[in-house]
CSV table of C-alpha atoms in Angstrom, one decimal:
chain,number,residue,atom,x,y,z
A,232,MET,CA,134.6,-92.0,-79.5
A,233,LYS,CA,134.3,-90.4,-76.1
A,234,ILE,CA,133.8,-86.7,-76.7
A,235,LEU,CA,134.1,-83.9,-74.3
A,236,ILE,CA,131.4,-81.2,-75.0
A,237,ALA,CA,130.8,-77.8,-73.8
A,238,GLY,CA,129.6,-74.4,-74.9
A,239,PHE,CA,130.5,-70.7,-74.1
A,240,GLN,CA,128.7,-68.1,-76.3
A,241,HIS,CA,129.1,-64.2,-76.2
A,242,GLU,CA,129.0,-61.6,-78.9
A,243,THR,CA,131.0,-58.6,-77.5
A,244,ASN,CA,130.3,-55.0,-78.5
A,245,THR,CA,133.2,-53.1,-76.9
A,246,PHE,CA,131.3,-49.8,-77.5
A,247,ALA,CA,128.1,-51.0,-75.6
A,248,PRO,CA,127.0,-49.6,-72.3
A,249,SER,CA,126.6,-52.9,-70.2
A,250,LYS,CA,129.0,-55.8,-69.5
A,251,ALA,CA,128.1,-59.5,-69.3
A,252,ARG,CA,128.2,-60.7,-65.8
A,253,TYR,CA,128.1,-64.3,-64.6
A,254,GLU,CA,124.5,-63.8,-63.7
A,255,ASP,CA,123.7,-62.9,-67.3
A,256,PHE,CA,125.1,-66.3,-68.4
A,257,VAL,CA,123.1,-68.2,-65.7
A,258,ARG,CA,119.8,-66.5,-66.9
A,259,GLY,CA,120.8,-66.7,-70.7
A,260,GLY,CA,118.6,-63.8,-71.9
A,261,GLY,CA,117.9,-64.7,-75.6
A,262,PHE,CA,119.9,-67.9,-75.0
A,263,PRO,CA,118.9,-71.0,-73.2
A,264,PRO,CA,119.9,-70.7,-69.5
A,265,MET,CA,123.2,-72.1,-68.2
A,266,VAL,CA,123.1,-75.9,-67.9
A,267,ARG,CA,125.6,-78.4,-66.6
A,268,GLY,CA,126.3,-82.1,-67.0
A,269,ALA,CA,123.5,-84.3,-68.2
A,270,GLU,CA,121.1,-81.3,-68.5
A,271,LEU,CA,123.3,-80.0,-71.4
A,272,LEU,CA,122.1,-83.0,-73.5
A,273,ALA,CA,118.6,-81.5,-73.5
A,274,LEU,CA,119.9,-78.9,-76.0
A,275,ARG,CA,119.4,-81.7,-78.6
A,276,ASP,CA,115.9,-80.3,-78.8
A,277,VAL,CA,116.9,-76.6,-79.4
A,278,ASN,CA,118.2,-74.9,-82.6
A,279,VAL,CA,121.8,-74.3,-81.2
A,280,PRO,CA,125.0,-75.8,-82.5
A,281,ALA,CA,125.3,-78.0,-79.5
A,282,GLY,CA,122.0,-79.5,-80.3
A,283,GLY,CA,122.9,-80.5,-83.7
A,284,PHE,CA,126.3,-81.9,-82.6
A,285,ILE,CA,124.6,-84.0,-79.9
A,286,LEU,CA,122.0,-85.5,-82.3
A,287,ALA,CA,124.8,-86.4,-84.8
A,288,ALA,CA,127.1,-87.8,-82.2
A,289,GLU,CA,124.4,-89.9,-80.4
A,290,ALA,CA,123.3,-91.2,-83.8
A,291,ALA,CA,126.9,-92.3,-84.6
A,292,GLY,CA,127.1,-94.1,-81.3
A,293,HIS,CA,129.7,-91.8,-79.5
A,294,ALA,CA,129.8,-91.2,-75.8
A,295,LEU,CA,129.5,-87.6,-74.7
A,296,VAL,CA,131.0,-86.1,-71.6
A,297,PRO,CA,128.9,-82.9,-71.1
A,298,VAL,CA,130.4,-80.1,-69.0
A,299,ILE,CA,128.6,-76.8,-69.2
A,300,TRP,CA,126.8,-74.6,-71.7
A,301,ALA,CA,126.5,-70.9,-71.1
A,302,GLY,CA,125.3,-68.0,-73.4
A,303,ALA,CA,124.4,-64.4,-72.7
A,304,SER,CA,122.9,-61.7,-74.7
A,305,PRO,CA,125.4,-59.5,-76.7
A,306,SER,CA,126.7,-56.7,-74.6
A,307,ALA,CA,130.0,-55.0,-73.7
A,308,HIS,CA,132.9,-57.0,-72.4
A,309,VAL,CA,132.6,-60.3,-70.5
A,310,THR,CA,133.6,-59.7,-67.0
A,311,ARG,CA,136.9,-61.5,-65.7
A,312,ASP,CA,134.9,-63.1,-63.1
A,313,ALA,CA,132.3,-64.6,-65.5
A,314,TYR,CA,135.1,-65.8,-68.0
A,315,GLU,CA,137.2,-67.3,-65.5
A,316,ARG,CA,134.4,-69.1,-63.7
A,317,ILE,CA,132.8,-70.6,-67.0
A,318,ALA,CA,136.1,-71.2,-68.8
A,319,GLY,CA,137.5,-72.6,-65.6
A,320,GLU,CA,134.9,-75.4,-65.5
A,321,ILE,CA,135.8,-76.3,-69.1
A,322,LEU,CA,139.4,-76.5,-68.4
A,323,ALA,CA,139.0,-78.3,-65.2
A,324,ALA,CA,137.0,-81.0,-67.0
A,325,ALA,CA,139.7,-81.3,-69.6
A,326,ARG,CA,142.1,-81.9,-66.9
A,327,HIS,CA,140.1,-84.4,-64.7
A,328,ALA,CA,137.5,-86.0,-67.0
A,329,GLY,CA,139.7,-88.9,-67.7
A,330,THR,CA,140.5,-90.3,-71.0
A,331,PHE,CA,138.6,-89.0,-74.0
A,332,ASP,CA,139.2,-88.8,-77.8
A,333,ALA,CA,138.1,-85.5,-78.7
A,334,ILE,CA,136.7,-82.2,-77.7
A,335,TYR,CA,133.7,-80.2,-79.2
A,336,LEU,CA,133.0,-76.6,-78.2
A,337,ASP,CA,130.0,-74.6,-79.1
A,338,LEU,CA,131.5,-71.0,-79.2
A,339,HIS,CA,130.5,-67.7,-80.8
A,340,GLY,CA,133.9,-66.4,-81.9
A,341,ALA,CA,133.5,-62.7,-81.0
A,342,MET,CA,134.0,-62.6,-77.2
A,343,VAL,CA,136.1,-59.9,-75.7
A,344,CYS,CA,136.7,-60.0,-72.0
A,345,GLU,CA,137.8,-57.2,-69.4
A,346,HIS,CA,141.2,-58.9,-69.3
A,347,GLU,CA,141.5,-60.6,-72.8
A,348,ASP,CA,140.8,-59.5,-76.4
A,349,ASP,CA,140.3,-62.8,-77.7
A,350,GLY,CA,138.2,-65.0,-75.3
A,351,GLU,CA,137.8,-67.9,-77.6
A,352,GLY,CA,141.4,-68.0,-78.7
A,353,ALA,CA,142.5,-68.0,-75.0
A,354,LEU,CA,140.0,-70.8,-74.2
A,355,LEU,CA,141.1,-72.9,-77.1
A,356,ALA,CA,144.9,-72.3,-76.6
A,357,ASP,CA,144.5,-73.3,-72.8
A,358,LEU,CA,142.7,-76.4,-73.9
A,359,ARG,CA,145.4,-77.3,-76.4
A,360,ALA,CA,148.0,-76.9,-73.6
A,361,ILE,CA,146.2,-79.3,-71.5
A,362,VAL,CA,145.4,-82.1,-73.9
A,363,GLY,CA,148.4,-81.8,-76.2
A,364,ALA,CA,148.4,-82.2,-80.0
A,365,GLY,CA,147.0,-85.8,-80.0
A,366,VAL,CA,143.4,-84.9,-79.0
A,367,PRO,CA,141.3,-83.2,-81.8
A,368,ILE,CA,139.5,-80.0,-80.8
A,369,VAL,CA,136.7,-79.0,-83.1
A,370,ALA,CA,134.4,-75.9,-82.5
A,371,SER,CA,131.4,-74.4,-84.2
A,372,LEU,CA,131.3,-70.6,-84.6
A,373,ASP,CA,128.7,-67.9,-85.3
A,374,LEU,CA,128.7,-66.2,-88.7
A,375,HIS,CA,129.7,-62.9,-86.8
A,376,ALA,CA,132.8,-64.4,-85.3
A,377,ASN,CA,136.0,-62.2,-85.4
A,378,VAL,CA,138.3,-65.2,-86.2
A,379,THR,CA,141.8,-64.8,-84.9
A,380,GLU,CA,145.1,-66.4,-85.7
A,381,ARG,CA,145.1,-68.0,-82.2
A,382,MET,CA,141.7,-69.6,-82.7
A,383,LEU,CA,142.8,-71.1,-86.0
A,384,ALA,CA,146.1,-72.4,-84.7
A,385,SER,CA,144.6,-73.9,-81.5
A,386,ALA,CA,141.8,-75.8,-83.0
A,387,ASP,CA,141.9,-78.7,-85.6
A,388,GLY,CA,138.7,-77.4,-87.1
A,389,LEU,CA,136.4,-74.4,-86.9
A,390,VAL,CA,133.0,-74.4,-88.8
A,391,ALA,CA,130.8,-71.3,-89.0
A,392,TYR,CA,127.1,-70.7,-89.7
A,393,ARG,CA,126.1,-69.9,-93.2
A,394,THR,CA,122.9,-68.1,-92.6
A,395,TYR,CA,121.9,-64.8,-91.3
A,396,PRO,CA,119.3,-64.9,-89.8
A,397,HIS,CA,120.9,-67.9,-88.1
A,398,VAL,CA,118.5,-70.7,-89.0
A,399,ASP,CA,121.3,-73.2,-89.5
A,400,MET,CA,122.7,-73.3,-85.9
A,401,ALA,CA,121.9,-76.9,-85.2
A,402,GLU,CA,123.0,-77.8,-88.7
A,403,THR,CA,126.4,-76.2,-88.1
A,404,GLY,CA,126.8,-78.5,-85.1
A,405,ARG,CA,126.1,-81.4,-87.3
A,406,LEU,CA,128.7,-80.2,-89.8
A,407,ALA,CA,131.1,-79.8,-86.9
A,408,ALA,CA,130.4,-83.6,-86.0
A,409,ALA,CA,130.9,-84.5,-89.6
A,410,PHE,CA,134.2,-82.7,-89.7
A,411,LEU,CA,135.4,-84.5,-86.6
A,412,GLU,CA,134.6,-87.8,-88.2
A,413,ASP,CA,136.4,-87.0,-91.3
A,414,LEU,CA,139.4,-85.9,-89.2
A,415,ILE,CA,139.6,-89.0,-87.2
A,416,ALA,CA,139.1,-91.1,-90.4
A,417,ALA,CA,142.1,-89.2,-92.1
A,418,GLY,CA,144.3,-89.9,-89.2
A,419,ARG,CA,146.1,-86.5,-89.5
A,420,ALA,CA,145.3,-82.8,-89.5
A,421,PHE,CA,143.9,-81.1,-92.6
A,422,HIS,CA,145.7,-78.4,-94.4
A,423,ARG,CA,144.3,-75.0,-93.5
A,424,ALA,CA,144.3,-71.7,-95.5
A,425,ALA,CA,142.8,-68.3,-94.2
A,426,ARG,CA,142.6,-64.8,-95.4
A,427,ARG,CA,141.3,-61.6,-93.8
A,428,LEU,CA,139.2,-59.1,-96.0
A,429,PRO,CA,140.4,-55.6,-95.8
A,430,PHE,CA,137.1,-53.8,-94.9
A,431,LEU,CA,134.6,-54.0,-92.3
A,432,ILE,CA,131.0,-55.0,-93.2
A,433,PRO,CA,127.8,-53.5,-91.7
A,434,ILE,CA,125.8,-56.2,-89.9
A,435,ASN,CA,122.8,-55.3,-92.0
A,436,GLY,CA,124.9,-56.1,-95.1
A,437,MET,CA,125.5,-59.6,-94.0
A,438,CYS,CA,122.0,-60.9,-94.5
A,439,THR,CA,122.2,-64.1,-96.5
A,440,LEU,CA,118.6,-63.7,-97.8
A,441,LEU,CA,120.0,-60.7,-99.8
A,442,GLU,CA,122.9,-59.9,-102.1
A,443,PRO,CA,125.8,-60.0,-102.0
A,444,ALA,CA,125.9,-62.4,-99.0
A,445,ARG,CA,123.5,-64.8,-100.8
A,446,SER,CA,125.8,-65.3,-103.7
A,447,ALA,CA,128.9,-65.4,-101.4
A,448,TYR,CA,127.7,-68.3,-99.4
A,449,ALA,CA,126.5,-70.0,-102.6
A,450,ALA,CA,130.0,-69.8,-104.0
A,451,LEU,CA,131.4,-71.1,-100.9
A,452,THR,CA,129.2,-74.2,-100.8
A,453,GLY,CA,130.0,-74.8,-104.5
A,454,LEU,CA,133.7,-75.1,-103.8
A,455,GLU,CA,133.3,-77.4,-100.9
A,456,ARG,CA,133.9,-80.6,-102.9
A,457,GLY,CA,136.7,-82.9,-103.9
A,458,GLU,CA,139.9,-82.3,-101.8
A,459,MET,CA,138.0,-79.4,-99.8
A,460,VAL,CA,136.7,-80.9,-96.6
A,461,SER,CA,135.3,-77.6,-95.1
A,462,LEU,CA,135.0,-73.8,-96.0
A,463,SER,CA,133.7,-71.1,-93.8
A,464,PHE,CA,133.3,-67.3,-94.1
A,465,ALA,CA,132.6,-65.1,-91.0
A,466,PRO,CA,131.9,-61.4,-92.0
A,467,GLY,CA,132.8,-60.5,-88.4
A,468,PHE,CA,131.2,-58.5,-85.8
A,469,PRO,CA,132.1,-54.9,-86.6
A,470,ALA,CA,131.9,-53.4,-83.2
A,471,ALA,CA,134.9,-55.0,-81.3
A,472,ASP,CA,137.8,-52.6,-80.9
A,473,PHE,CA,140.8,-54.8,-81.3
A,474,PRO,CA,143.2,-55.5,-84.0
A,475,GLU,CA,141.7,-58.8,-85.4
A,476,CYS,CA,138.1,-57.5,-85.8
A,477,GLY,CA,136.9,-58.0,-89.3
A,478,PRO,CA,135.8,-60.6,-92.0
A,479,VAL,CA,137.8,-63.8,-92.2
A,480,LEU,CA,137.6,-66.6,-94.9
A,481,TRP,CA,139.2,-70.1,-94.2
A,482,GLY,CA,139.0,-73.7,-95.3
A,483,TYR,CA,140.4,-77.1,-94.6
A,484,GLY,CA,141.6,-79.4,-97.4
A,485,ARG,CA,143.3,-82.7,-97.9
A,486,SER,CA,146.1,-80.9,-99.7
A,487,ALA,CA,147.7,-77.4,-99.2
A,488,THR,CA,147.1,-76.7,-102.8
A,489,ALA,CA,143.3,-77.3,-102.7
A,490,ALA,CA,142.9,-75.2,-99.4
A,491,SER,CA,144.8,-72.3,-100.9
A,492,ALA,CA,143.1,-72.4,-104.2
A,493,ALA,CA,139.6,-72.4,-102.8
A,494,VAL,CA,140.2,-69.7,-100.1
A,495,ASP,CA,142.0,-67.4,-102.8
A,496,ALA,CA,139.3,-67.8,-105.3
A,497,LEU,CA,136.6,-66.8,-102.8
A,498,TYR,CA,138.7,-64.0,-101.5
A,499,GLU,CA,139.0,-62.4,-104.9
A,500,GLN,CA,135.2,-62.7,-105.4
A,501,PHE,CA,134.4,-61.2,-102.0
A,502,VAL,CA,136.8,-58.3,-102.5
A,503,ALA,CA,135.6,-57.5,-106.0
A,504,ALA,CA,132.1,-57.1,-104.6
A,505,GLU,CA,133.1,-54.6,-101.9
A,506,PRO,CA,130.9,-51.8,-103.0
A,507,ASP,CA,127.9,-54.2,-102.8
A,508,TRP,CA,128.4,-54.9,-99.1
A,509,ALA,CA,127.5,-51.2,-98.2
A,510,VAL,CA,124.1,-50.6,-96.7
A,511,PRO,CA,121.6,-47.6,-97.0
A,512,PHE,CA,119.8,-46.5,-93.8
A,513,LEU,CA,116.6,-44.4,-93.2
A,514,GLU,CA,116.2,-41.7,-90.5
A,515,PRO,CA,113.5,-42.5,-88.0
A,516,ASP,CA,111.0,-39.8,-89.4
A,517,ASP,CA,111.6,-41.0,-92.9
A,518,ALA,CA,111.1,-44.6,-91.9
A,519,VAL,CA,107.9,-44.1,-90.1
A,520,ALA,CA,106.5,-41.7,-92.9
A,521,GLU,CA,107.3,-44.4,-95.5
A,522,ALA,CA,105.8,-47.1,-93.4
A,523,ILE,CA,102.5,-45.2,-92.9
A,524,ARG,CA,102.5,-44.6,-96.7
A,525,LEU,CA,103.0,-48.4,-97.5
A,526,ALA,CA,100.6,-49.5,-94.7
A,527,ALA,CA,97.8,-47.5,-96.2
A,528,THR,CA,97.3,-50.1,-98.9
A,529,ALA,CA,99.2,-53.1,-97.5
A,530,THR,CA,97.3,-56.1,-96.2
A,531,ARG,CA,100.3,-57.3,-94.1
A,532,PRO,CA,102.5,-55.3,-91.6
A,533,VAL,CA,105.2,-53.0,-92.6
A,534,VAL,CA,108.3,-53.9,-90.5
A,535,ILE,CA,110.9,-51.3,-89.4
A,536,ALA,CA,114.2,-52.6,-88.0
A,537,ASP,CA,115.4,-50.3,-85.1
A,538,THR,CA,118.9,-51.6,-85.9
A,539,GLN,CA,121.0,-49.4,-83.6
A,540,ASP,CA,119.3,-50.5,-80.4
A,541,ASN,CA,119.5,-54.2,-81.3
A,542,PRO,CA,120.1,-56.2,-78.0
A,543,GLY,CA,121.5,-59.0,-80.3
A,544,ALA,CA,124.5,-56.6,-81.0
A,545,GLY,CA,125.0,-55.1,-77.6
A,546,GLY,CA,122.1,-52.6,-77.3
A,547,ASP,CA,120.0,-52.5,-74.1
A,548,SER,CA,116.7,-52.3,-75.9
A,549,ASN,CA,115.7,-49.2,-74.3
A,550,THR,CA,116.2,-46.3,-76.8
A,551,THR,CA,113.2,-44.2,-77.8
A,552,GLY,CA,113.9,-42.6,-81.1
A,553,MET,CA,111.6,-44.8,-83.0
A,554,LEU,CA,108.8,-44.6,-80.4
A,555,LYS,CA,109.0,-40.8,-80.7
A,556,ALA,CA,108.8,-40.9,-84.4
A,557,LEU,CA,105.7,-43.2,-84.3
A,558,VAL,CA,104.0,-40.9,-81.9
A,559,ARG,CA,105.1,-37.7,-83.7
A,560,HIS,CA,103.6,-39.1,-86.9
A,561,ASP,CA,100.4,-40.4,-85.2
A,562,ALA,CA,101.0,-43.8,-86.5
A,563,GLN,CA,98.0,-46.1,-86.0
A,564,GLN,CA,98.0,-49.9,-85.5
A,565,ALA,CA,101.6,-49.7,-84.7
A,566,ALA,CA,103.6,-51.8,-82.3
A,567,LEU,CA,107.1,-51.6,-80.9
A,568,GLY,CA,109.1,-54.4,-79.0
A,569,LEU,CA,110.8,-54.9,-76.9
A,570,LEU,CA,111.4,-51.8,-74.8
A,571,CYS,CA,113.2,-53.0,-71.8
A,572,ASP,CA,112.3,-50.8,-68.7
A,573,PRO,CA,112.0,-52.7,-65.4
A,574,ALA,CA,110.6,-49.7,-63.5
A,575,ALA,CA,107.9,-49.0,-66.1
A,576,ALA,CA,107.0,-52.8,-66.3
A,577,ALA,CA,106.6,-52.9,-62.5
A,578,ALA,CA,104.5,-49.6,-62.5
A,579,ALA,CA,102.2,-51.1,-65.1
A,580,HIS,CA,101.7,-54.3,-63.1
A,581,ALA,CA,101.0,-52.3,-60.0
A,582,ALA,CA,98.4,-50.3,-61.8
A,583,GLY,CA,96.6,-53.2,-63.4
A,584,ILE,CA,94.9,-53.8,-66.8
A,585,GLY,CA,92.7,-51.0,-68.0
A,586,SER,CA,94.5,-48.3,-65.9
A,587,SER,CA,95.7,-45.0,-67.3
A,588,ILE,CA,99.2,-44.4,-66.1
A,589,ARG,CA,101.9,-41.8,-66.6
A,590,LEU,CA,105.1,-43.5,-67.6
A,591,THR,CA,108.7,-42.4,-68.4
A,592,LEU,CA,109.9,-44.9,-70.8
A,593,GLY,CA,113.5,-45.8,-71.8
A,594,GLY,CA,116.2,-43.3,-72.7
A,595,GLN,CA,118.7,-44.7,-70.4
A,596,SER,CA,121.2,-45.7,-73.2
A,597,GLY,CA,123.5,-42.7,-72.7
A,598,THR,CA,123.7,-42.4,-76.4
A,599,PRO,CA,123.8,-38.9,-77.8
A,600,GLY,CA,120.3,-38.0,-79.2
A,601,ASP,CA,118.5,-40.6,-77.0
A,602,SER,CA,116.3,-39.5,-74.1
A,603,PRO,CA,113.3,-40.7,-72.1
A,604,PHE,CA,109.8,-40.6,-73.5
A,605,GLU,CA,107.1,-39.5,-71.1
A,606,GLY,CA,103.4,-39.8,-71.7
A,607,GLU,CA,99.9,-41.1,-70.6
A,608,PHE,CA,99.5,-44.8,-71.4
A,609,THR,CA,96.8,-47.3,-71.2
A,610,VAL,CA,97.7,-50.7,-69.6
A,611,GLU,CA,96.4,-53.3,-72.0
A,612,HIS,CA,98.1,-56.6,-71.1
A,613,LEU,CA,100.2,-58.0,-68.3
A,614,SER,CA,102.1,-61.3,-68.3
A,615,ASP,CA,105.2,-63.0,-66.6
A,616,GLY,CA,107.2,-62.6,-69.7
A,617,ARG,CA,107.7,-66.3,-70.2
A,618,CYS,CA,107.3,-67.8,-73.6
A,619,THR,CA,108.8,-70.6,-75.9
A,620,LEU,CA,110.2,-69.4,-79.2
A,621,GLU,CA,108.6,-71.0,-82.2
A,622,GLY,CA,110.2,-69.2,-85.2
A,623,PRO,CA,113.0,-70.6,-87.3
A,624,MET,CA,115.6,-69.0,-85.0
A,625,MET,CA,116.2,-70.5,-81.5
A,626,THR,CA,113.2,-72.8,-82.1
A,627,GLY,CA,112.2,-74.4,-78.7
A,628,THR,CA,114.1,-71.9,-76.6
A,629,ARG,CA,112.3,-70.9,-73.3
A,630,VAL,CA,112.6,-67.2,-72.7
A,631,ASN,CA,112.0,-65.2,-69.4
A,632,LEU,CA,111.5,-61.4,-70.0
A,633,GLY,CA,110.5,-61.0,-66.4
A,634,PRO,CA,107.2,-59.0,-65.7
A,635,THR,CA,106.0,-57.7,-69.0
A,636,ALA,CA,103.4,-55.2,-69.9
A,637,GLY,CA,101.5,-54.2,-73.1
A,638,VAL,CA,100.8,-50.4,-73.0
A,639,ARG,CA,99.3,-48.0,-75.6
A,640,ILE,CA,99.6,-44.4,-76.3
A,641,GLY,CA,97.3,-43.2,-79.2
A,642,GLY,CA,97.7,-45.7,-82.0
A,643,VAL,CA,101.0,-47.0,-80.8
A,644,ARG,CA,101.4,-50.1,-78.5
A,645,ILE,CA,104.6,-51.1,-76.8
A,646,VAL,CA,105.7,-54.3,-75.2
A,647,VAL,CA,107.7,-53.2,-72.0
A,648,SER,CA,109.8,-56.0,-70.5
A,649,THR,CA,111.9,-56.4,-67.5
A,650,HIS,CA,114.8,-58.1,-69.2
A,651,LYS,CA,116.1,-57.5,-72.7
A,652,ALA,CA,115.9,-59.8,-75.7
A,653,GLN,CA,116.1,-59.2,-79.4
A,654,MET,CA,112.7,-59.1,-81.3
A,655,LEU,CA,113.4,-62.1,-83.4
A,656,ASP,CA,110.3,-64.2,-82.7
A,657,ARG,CA,106.6,-63.3,-83.0
A,658,ASN,CA,105.9,-64.9,-79.6
A,659,LEU,CA,107.8,-62.0,-78.0
A,660,PHE,CA,105.2,-59.6,-79.1
A,661,ARG,CA,102.5,-61.8,-77.8
A,662,THR,CA,104.1,-61.5,-74.2
A,663,GLY,CA,102.6,-58.0,-74.4
A,664,GLY,CA,99.2,-59.1,-75.8
A,665,ILE,CA,100.0,-58.0,-79.3
A,666,GLU,CA,99.3,-60.3,-82.3
A,667,PRO,CA,101.8,-59.1,-84.8
A,668,GLU,CA,100.0,-60.3,-87.8
A,669,ALA,CA,97.1,-57.9,-87.0
A,670,MET,CA,99.3,-54.7,-86.9
A,671,LYS,CA,99.9,-52.3,-89.7
A,672,ILE,CA,103.4,-51.3,-88.6
A,673,LEU,CA,105.9,-53.3,-86.4
A,674,VAL,CA,109.0,-51.8,-85.1
A,675,ASN,CA,111.5,-54.5,-84.1
A,676,LYS,CA,114.6,-54.0,-82.0
A,677,SER,CA,116.7,-56.2,-84.2
A,678,SER,CA,119.0,-55.9,-87.3
A,679,VAL,CA,118.5,-59.0,-89.4
A,680,HIS,CA,117.5,-62.0,-87.2
A,681,PHE,CA,113.9,-60.8,-87.2
A,682,ARG,CA,113.7,-61.5,-90.8
A,683,ALA,CA,113.4,-65.2,-90.2
A,684,ASP,CA,110.0,-65.2,-88.4
A,685,PHE,CA,108.7,-61.8,-89.6
A,686,ALA,CA,109.6,-61.7,-93.4
A,687,PRO,CA,106.8,-64.2,-94.1
A,688,ILE,CA,104.2,-61.8,-92.6
A,689,ALA,CA,105.7,-58.6,-93.9
A,690,SER,CA,104.5,-56.5,-96.7
A,691,ALA,CA,107.8,-54.5,-96.7
A,692,ILE,CA,110.9,-54.3,-94.5
A,693,LEU,CA,112.7,-50.9,-93.7
A,694,VAL,CA,115.9,-50.3,-91.8
A,695,ALA,CA,116.0,-47.2,-89.5
A,696,LYS,CA,119.0,-45.7,-88.0
A,697,ALA,CA,117.7,-44.1,-84.7
A,698,PRO,CA,120.2,-43.0,-81.9
A,699,GLY,CA,121.5,-46.2,-80.2
A,700,PRO,CA,124.6,-47.8,-78.9
A,701,MET,CA,125.2,-50.3,-81.9
A,702,GLN,CA,126.2,-48.0,-84.7
A,703,ALA,CA,124.9,-49.8,-87.8
A,704,ASP,CA,127.7,-48.1,-89.9
A,705,PRO,CA,130.9,-49.2,-88.4
A,706,ALA,CA,132.5,-46.0,-89.8
A,707,ASP,CA,130.6,-44.1,-87.1
A,708,LEU,CA,132.3,-45.9,-84.2
A,709,PRO,CA,135.3,-44.2,-82.4
A,710,TRP,CA,137.9,-46.8,-83.3
A,711,GLN,CA,141.1,-47.0,-81.3
A,712,ARG,CA,142.8,-50.3,-81.8
A,713,LEU,CA,141.5,-51.5,-85.2
A,714,ALA,CA,144.3,-53.0,-87.5
A,715,PRO,CA,145.9,-50.1,-89.4
A,716,GLY,CA,144.8,-50.4,-93.1
A,717,MET,CA,141.5,-52.0,-92.3
A,718,ARG,CA,138.7,-49.9,-94.1
A,719,ILE,CA,136.0,-48.9,-91.7
A,720,ARG,CA,133.3,-49.5,-94.2
A,721,PRO,CA,133.0,-51.0,-97.6
A,722,GLY,CA,134.8,-48.6,-99.9
A,723,GLY,CA,135.5,-46.3,-96.9
A,724,PRO,CA,138.7,-44.8,-95.5
A,725,ALA,CA,141.4,-46.9,-94.0
A,726,PHE,CA,141.9,-46.9,-90.2
A,727,GLN,CA,145.3,-45.2,-89.6
A,728,GLY,CA,145.8,-46.0,-85.8
């Protein structure tokens, strides 16, 4: 086959403080930087869905027509300018690339734009209008996709990740390629069934290393046999204020009966486990006190997730609640990362290694309860912020944090960066001169992704709820447009509109 291939990834927190501009997609942040044409094919070496699709398609002898791949760190809405420029390139290629047999898109599934609630649904619908019903369109989605009716109706197949932390991104691309092969071989569209769960799930409760998500995905895999071609479950991204936010389960079968039976069985299982999807959280002081207690006898670091400032969910990685708690409790051999503060990073670089410098760190989130932290710091390390991720997530991705500094106050060390990125890989600590394995306490601005690379070195993992823009409990968010009747947490009250 001749397959048009493109990618456009963004996870939108409509409650977050900063929007995703075109320049953010050019740089990529925690994603690979924007690429076009033949350069897109180099993603075969990166753990992203497009990489897995490219390897599978090339192995099968298909010809690829690469257009553009762009991703930006989660944030508030994608600007209209960014959406129209990037989606416009994909649509223009569909109009002018000549004859092709299929389209593959590497999408997230939770993009909200300034002008459009359903970014992926709009893109898929516009593509369908261009190519007609005869050209198959298949897309891979993030596990946190807010899957809409328009997305399902416009694509011939949507295939979602099954792990969180997302270690199976390239594998999902390979599954999308296999689905496309099955679709072509069948010579007709598969039967689709889909159901939306009636409650929002906290992102911390979606971790597939833990229950109930682990059993949920095991059950899904177990039903994917016989007449069932593909099953997917997206627990959703519970910070997008529009009516189709929330968990969706869907599948494709060779018969309508098989598709409906599999989806209905999983739906009943997932809904019956509703209380198990809830998550307990610690206050900052309680988390630090517990970490100090555990670290006293541990031989490996205690890791605390600073979940509400997770830049992987729309935070700007600049809140100071956990830093203040570490200092307040005189934590020793503790490290926090990343704290994004361009002015502080520049001041540390100007002062030089070994200097004592007064800094005002972070606190720019605008979140109630968050404020800057001021103190005397020692500059211990300086770098250009460039590194290659080597952990199970985003393996091979080159990251540019901009000028980065490692500074210390008392027994607490902080990696201060110019650009934000989620602390999901140990090499990000090393940009600030910190060897994470040597620390007693690590505070990671992340929710779950950090577990892929940090769980193997952790003696314990705690989840803290410090002030930040990404409310870990979706019931804490000021919903305006959620679908009436949707419960705003597992077992919680229903949104009334």
